[in-house]
PDB file of C-alpha atoms in Angstrom:
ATOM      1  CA  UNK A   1     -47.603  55.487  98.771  1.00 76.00           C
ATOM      2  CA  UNK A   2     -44.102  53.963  99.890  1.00 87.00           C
ATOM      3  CA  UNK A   3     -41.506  56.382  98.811  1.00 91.00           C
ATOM      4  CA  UNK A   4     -38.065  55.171  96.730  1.00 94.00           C
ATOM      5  CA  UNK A   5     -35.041  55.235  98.272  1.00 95.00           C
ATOM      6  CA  UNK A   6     -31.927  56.495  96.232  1.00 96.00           C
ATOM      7  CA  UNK A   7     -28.134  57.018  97.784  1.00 97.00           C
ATOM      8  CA  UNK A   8     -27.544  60.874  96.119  1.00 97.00           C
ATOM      9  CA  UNK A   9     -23.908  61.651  95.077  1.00 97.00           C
ATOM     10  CA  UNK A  10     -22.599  65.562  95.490  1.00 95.00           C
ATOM     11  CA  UNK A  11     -18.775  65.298  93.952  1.00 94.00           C
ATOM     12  CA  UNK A  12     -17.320  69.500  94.352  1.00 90.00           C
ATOM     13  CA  UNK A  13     -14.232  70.626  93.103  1.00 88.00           C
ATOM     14  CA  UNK A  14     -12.962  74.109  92.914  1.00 84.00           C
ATOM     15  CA  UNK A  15     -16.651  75.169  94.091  1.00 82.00           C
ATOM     16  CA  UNK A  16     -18.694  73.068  91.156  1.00 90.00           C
ATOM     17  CA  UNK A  17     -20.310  70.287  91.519  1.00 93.00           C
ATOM     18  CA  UNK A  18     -20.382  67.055  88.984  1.00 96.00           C
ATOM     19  CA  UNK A  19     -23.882  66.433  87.723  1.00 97.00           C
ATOM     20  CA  UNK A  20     -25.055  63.690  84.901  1.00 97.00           C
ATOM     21  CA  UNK A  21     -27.263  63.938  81.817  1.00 97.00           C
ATOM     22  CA  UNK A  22     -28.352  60.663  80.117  1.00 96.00           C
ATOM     23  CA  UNK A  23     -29.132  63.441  77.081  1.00 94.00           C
ATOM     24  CA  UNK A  24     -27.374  66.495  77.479  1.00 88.00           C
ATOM     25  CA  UNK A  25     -30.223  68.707  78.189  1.00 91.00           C
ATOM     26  CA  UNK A  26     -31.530  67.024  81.751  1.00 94.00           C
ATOM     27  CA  UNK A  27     -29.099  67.177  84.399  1.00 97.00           C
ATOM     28  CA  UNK A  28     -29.071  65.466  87.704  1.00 96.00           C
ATOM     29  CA  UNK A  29     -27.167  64.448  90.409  1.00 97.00           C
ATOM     30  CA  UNK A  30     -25.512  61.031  90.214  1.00 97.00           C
ATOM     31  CA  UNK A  31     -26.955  58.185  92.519  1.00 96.00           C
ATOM     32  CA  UNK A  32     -29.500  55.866  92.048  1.00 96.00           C
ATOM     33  CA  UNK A  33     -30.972  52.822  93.623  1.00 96.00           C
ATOM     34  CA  UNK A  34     -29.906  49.976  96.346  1.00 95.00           C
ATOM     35  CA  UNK A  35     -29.430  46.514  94.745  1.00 94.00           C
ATOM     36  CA  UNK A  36     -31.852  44.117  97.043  1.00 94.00           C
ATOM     37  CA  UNK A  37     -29.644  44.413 100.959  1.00 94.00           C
ATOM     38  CA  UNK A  38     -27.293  47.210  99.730  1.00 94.00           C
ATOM     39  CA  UNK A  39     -26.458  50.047 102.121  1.00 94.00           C
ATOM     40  CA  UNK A  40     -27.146  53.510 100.854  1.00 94.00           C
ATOM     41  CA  UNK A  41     -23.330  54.203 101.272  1.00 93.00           C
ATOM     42  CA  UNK A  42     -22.251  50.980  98.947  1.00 94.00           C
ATOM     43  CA  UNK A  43     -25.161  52.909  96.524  1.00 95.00           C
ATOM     44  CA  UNK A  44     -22.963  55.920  96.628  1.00 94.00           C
ATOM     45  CA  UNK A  45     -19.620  54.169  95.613  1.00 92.00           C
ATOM     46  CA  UNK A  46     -21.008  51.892  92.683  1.00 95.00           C
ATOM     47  CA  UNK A  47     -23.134  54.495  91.305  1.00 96.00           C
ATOM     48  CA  UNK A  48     -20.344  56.902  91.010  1.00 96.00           C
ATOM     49  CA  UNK A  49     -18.335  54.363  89.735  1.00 95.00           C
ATOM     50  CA  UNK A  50     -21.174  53.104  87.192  1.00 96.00           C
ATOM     51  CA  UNK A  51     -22.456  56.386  85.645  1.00 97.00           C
ATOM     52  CA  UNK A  52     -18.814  58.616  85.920  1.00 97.00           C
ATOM     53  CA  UNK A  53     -16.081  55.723  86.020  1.00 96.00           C
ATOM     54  CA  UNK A  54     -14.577  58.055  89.188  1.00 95.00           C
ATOM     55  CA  UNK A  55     -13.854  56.107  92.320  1.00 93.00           C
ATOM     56  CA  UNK A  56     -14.272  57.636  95.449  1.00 90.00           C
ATOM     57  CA  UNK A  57     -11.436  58.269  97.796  1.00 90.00           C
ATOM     58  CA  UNK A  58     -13.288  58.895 100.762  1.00 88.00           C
ATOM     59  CA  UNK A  59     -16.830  59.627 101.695  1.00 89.00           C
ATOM     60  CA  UNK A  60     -19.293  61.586 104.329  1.00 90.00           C
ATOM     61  CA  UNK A  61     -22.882  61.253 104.702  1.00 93.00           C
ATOM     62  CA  UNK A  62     -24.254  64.530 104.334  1.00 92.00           C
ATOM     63  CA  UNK A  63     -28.434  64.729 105.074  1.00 93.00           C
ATOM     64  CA  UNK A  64     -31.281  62.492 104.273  1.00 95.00           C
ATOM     65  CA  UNK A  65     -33.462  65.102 101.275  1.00 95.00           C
ATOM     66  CA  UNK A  66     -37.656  63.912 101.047  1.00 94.00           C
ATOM     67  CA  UNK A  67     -38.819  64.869  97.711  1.00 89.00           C
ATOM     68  CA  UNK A  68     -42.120  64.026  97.013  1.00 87.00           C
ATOM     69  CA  UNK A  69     -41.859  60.353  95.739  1.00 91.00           C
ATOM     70  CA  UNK A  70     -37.710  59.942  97.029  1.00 94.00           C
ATOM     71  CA  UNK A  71     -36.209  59.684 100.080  1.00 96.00           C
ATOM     72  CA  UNK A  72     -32.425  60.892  99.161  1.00 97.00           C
ATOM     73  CA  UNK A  73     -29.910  59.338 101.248  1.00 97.00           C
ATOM     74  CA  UNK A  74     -27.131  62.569 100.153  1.00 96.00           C
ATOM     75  CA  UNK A  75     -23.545  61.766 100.491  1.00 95.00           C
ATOM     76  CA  UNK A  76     -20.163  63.934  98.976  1.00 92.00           C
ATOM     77  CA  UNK A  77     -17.733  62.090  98.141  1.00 92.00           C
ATOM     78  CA  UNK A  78     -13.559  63.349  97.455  1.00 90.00           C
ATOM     79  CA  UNK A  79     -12.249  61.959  94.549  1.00 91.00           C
ATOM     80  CA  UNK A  80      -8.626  62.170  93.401  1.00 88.00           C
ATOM     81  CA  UNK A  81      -7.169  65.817  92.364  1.00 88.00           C
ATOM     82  CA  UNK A  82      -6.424  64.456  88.719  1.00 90.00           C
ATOM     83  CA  UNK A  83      -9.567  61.978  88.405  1.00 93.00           C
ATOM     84  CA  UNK A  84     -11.206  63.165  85.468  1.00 95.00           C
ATOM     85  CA  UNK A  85     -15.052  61.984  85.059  1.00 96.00           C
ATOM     86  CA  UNK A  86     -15.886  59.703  82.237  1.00 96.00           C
ATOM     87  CA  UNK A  87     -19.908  59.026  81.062  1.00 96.00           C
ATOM     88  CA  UNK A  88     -20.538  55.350  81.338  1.00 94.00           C
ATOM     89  CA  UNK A  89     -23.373  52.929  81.141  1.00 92.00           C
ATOM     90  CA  UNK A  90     -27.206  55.475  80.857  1.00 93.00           C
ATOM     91  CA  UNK A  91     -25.167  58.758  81.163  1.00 96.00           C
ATOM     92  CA  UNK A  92     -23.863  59.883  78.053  1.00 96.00           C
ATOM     93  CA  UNK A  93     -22.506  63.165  79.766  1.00 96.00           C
ATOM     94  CA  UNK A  94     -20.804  64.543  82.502  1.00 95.00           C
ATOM     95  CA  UNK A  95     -19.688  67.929  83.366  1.00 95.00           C
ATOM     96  CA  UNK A  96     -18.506  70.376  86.164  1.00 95.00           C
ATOM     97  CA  UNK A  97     -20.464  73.298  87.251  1.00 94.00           C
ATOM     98  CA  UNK A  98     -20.616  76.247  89.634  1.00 90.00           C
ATOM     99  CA  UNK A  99     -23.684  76.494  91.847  1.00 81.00           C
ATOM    100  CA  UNK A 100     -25.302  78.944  90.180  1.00 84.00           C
ATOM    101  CA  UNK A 101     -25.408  77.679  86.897  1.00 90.00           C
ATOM    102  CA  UNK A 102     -27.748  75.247  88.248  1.00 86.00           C
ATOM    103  CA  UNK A 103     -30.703  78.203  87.795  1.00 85.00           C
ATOM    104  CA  UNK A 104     -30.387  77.757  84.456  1.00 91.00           C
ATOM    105  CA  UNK A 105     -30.059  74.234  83.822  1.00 92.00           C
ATOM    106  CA  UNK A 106     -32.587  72.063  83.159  1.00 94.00           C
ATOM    107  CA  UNK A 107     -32.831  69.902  86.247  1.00 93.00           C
ATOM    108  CA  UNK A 108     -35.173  68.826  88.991  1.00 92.00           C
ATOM    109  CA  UNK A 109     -36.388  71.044  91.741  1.00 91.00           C
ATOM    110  CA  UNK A 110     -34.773  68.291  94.106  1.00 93.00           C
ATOM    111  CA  UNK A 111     -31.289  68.226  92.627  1.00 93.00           C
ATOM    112  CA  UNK A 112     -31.204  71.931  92.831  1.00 92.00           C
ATOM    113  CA  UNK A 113     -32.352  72.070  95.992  1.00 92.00           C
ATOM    114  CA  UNK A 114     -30.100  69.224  97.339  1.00 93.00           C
ATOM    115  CA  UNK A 115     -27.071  71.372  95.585  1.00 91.00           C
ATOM    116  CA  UNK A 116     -27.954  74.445  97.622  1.00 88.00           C
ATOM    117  CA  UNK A 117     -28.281  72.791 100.580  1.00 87.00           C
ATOM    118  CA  UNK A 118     -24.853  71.460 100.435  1.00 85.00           C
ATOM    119  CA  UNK A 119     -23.272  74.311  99.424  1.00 78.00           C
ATOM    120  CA  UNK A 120     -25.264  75.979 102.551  1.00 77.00           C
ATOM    121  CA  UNK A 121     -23.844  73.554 104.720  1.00 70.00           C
ATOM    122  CA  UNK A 122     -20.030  74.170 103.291  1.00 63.00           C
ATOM    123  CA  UNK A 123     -20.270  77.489 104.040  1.00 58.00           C
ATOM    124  CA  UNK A 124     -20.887  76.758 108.097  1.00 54.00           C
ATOM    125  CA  UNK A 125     -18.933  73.723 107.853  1.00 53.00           C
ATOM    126  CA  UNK A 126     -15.944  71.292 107.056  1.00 46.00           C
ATOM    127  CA  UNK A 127     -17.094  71.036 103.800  1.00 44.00           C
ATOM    128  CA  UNK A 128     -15.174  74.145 103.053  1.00 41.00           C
ATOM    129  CA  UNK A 129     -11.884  72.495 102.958  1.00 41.00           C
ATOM    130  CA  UNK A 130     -13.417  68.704 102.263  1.00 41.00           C
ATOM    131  CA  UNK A 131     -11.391  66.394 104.613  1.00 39.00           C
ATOM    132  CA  UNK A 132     -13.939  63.817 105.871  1.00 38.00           C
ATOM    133  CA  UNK A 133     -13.118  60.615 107.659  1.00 39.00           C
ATOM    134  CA  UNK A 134     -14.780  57.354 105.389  1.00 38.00           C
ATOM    135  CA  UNK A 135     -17.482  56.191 107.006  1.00 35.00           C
ATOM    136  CA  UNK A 136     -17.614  52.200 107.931  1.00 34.00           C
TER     137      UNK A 136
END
């Protein structure tokens, strides 16, 4: 079976990261699906805009993640110090939190997993101090 492809958002800020819930119990990273010819990295920016009304400053690809039907396409994006995230169209909440609070959420095994390894990564890496150059 051909697996989906889905452009993964991980927005940090103060060491949390911004996850979604379409009803407040399931959380998840936002991202979703390429329109027909759209680039994973357009994915990122619309879907950010779409679900948390936050535009993205500047953005870094991070790692492709396989779960076992998705292919995630994982990006972070830096948003602006006083952007504030906003639900909008399916998610009806958003909210900051720090990486371990994810053990206790409700969420997939693939957005906690995709959380860890970025947070893995930032520890070895630029992502420490975010100041990625926007990809083309």
């Amino acid at each position: 079976m051909k697996k989906k492809i889905r452009a993964t958002v991980v927005c940090t800020r103060d060491e949390h990261v911004l996850l979604v819930s379409k009803d407040g119990t399931r959380w998840a990273l936002p991202g979703g699906r390429p329109a027909r010819g759209e680039a994973p990295l357009d994915t990122a920016f619309r879907e950010l805009r779409e679900e948390t009304s936050l535009k993205a400053k500047d953005v870094a690809f991070l790692f492709q993640f396989i779960g076992a039907t998705t292919v995630h396409h994982v990006f972070w994006v830096k948003i602006g110090k006083a952007a504030q995230p906003k639900p909008s169209n399916e998610i009806a909440h958003c909210d900051w939190f720090k990486s371990e609070e994810l053990l206790s959420l409700v969420a997939s095994q693939t957005t906690k997993l995709i959380v860890q390894n970025m947070f893995m990564t930032a520890q070895k890496s630029w992502l420490k101090k975010p100041t990625p150059k926007a990809l083309a």
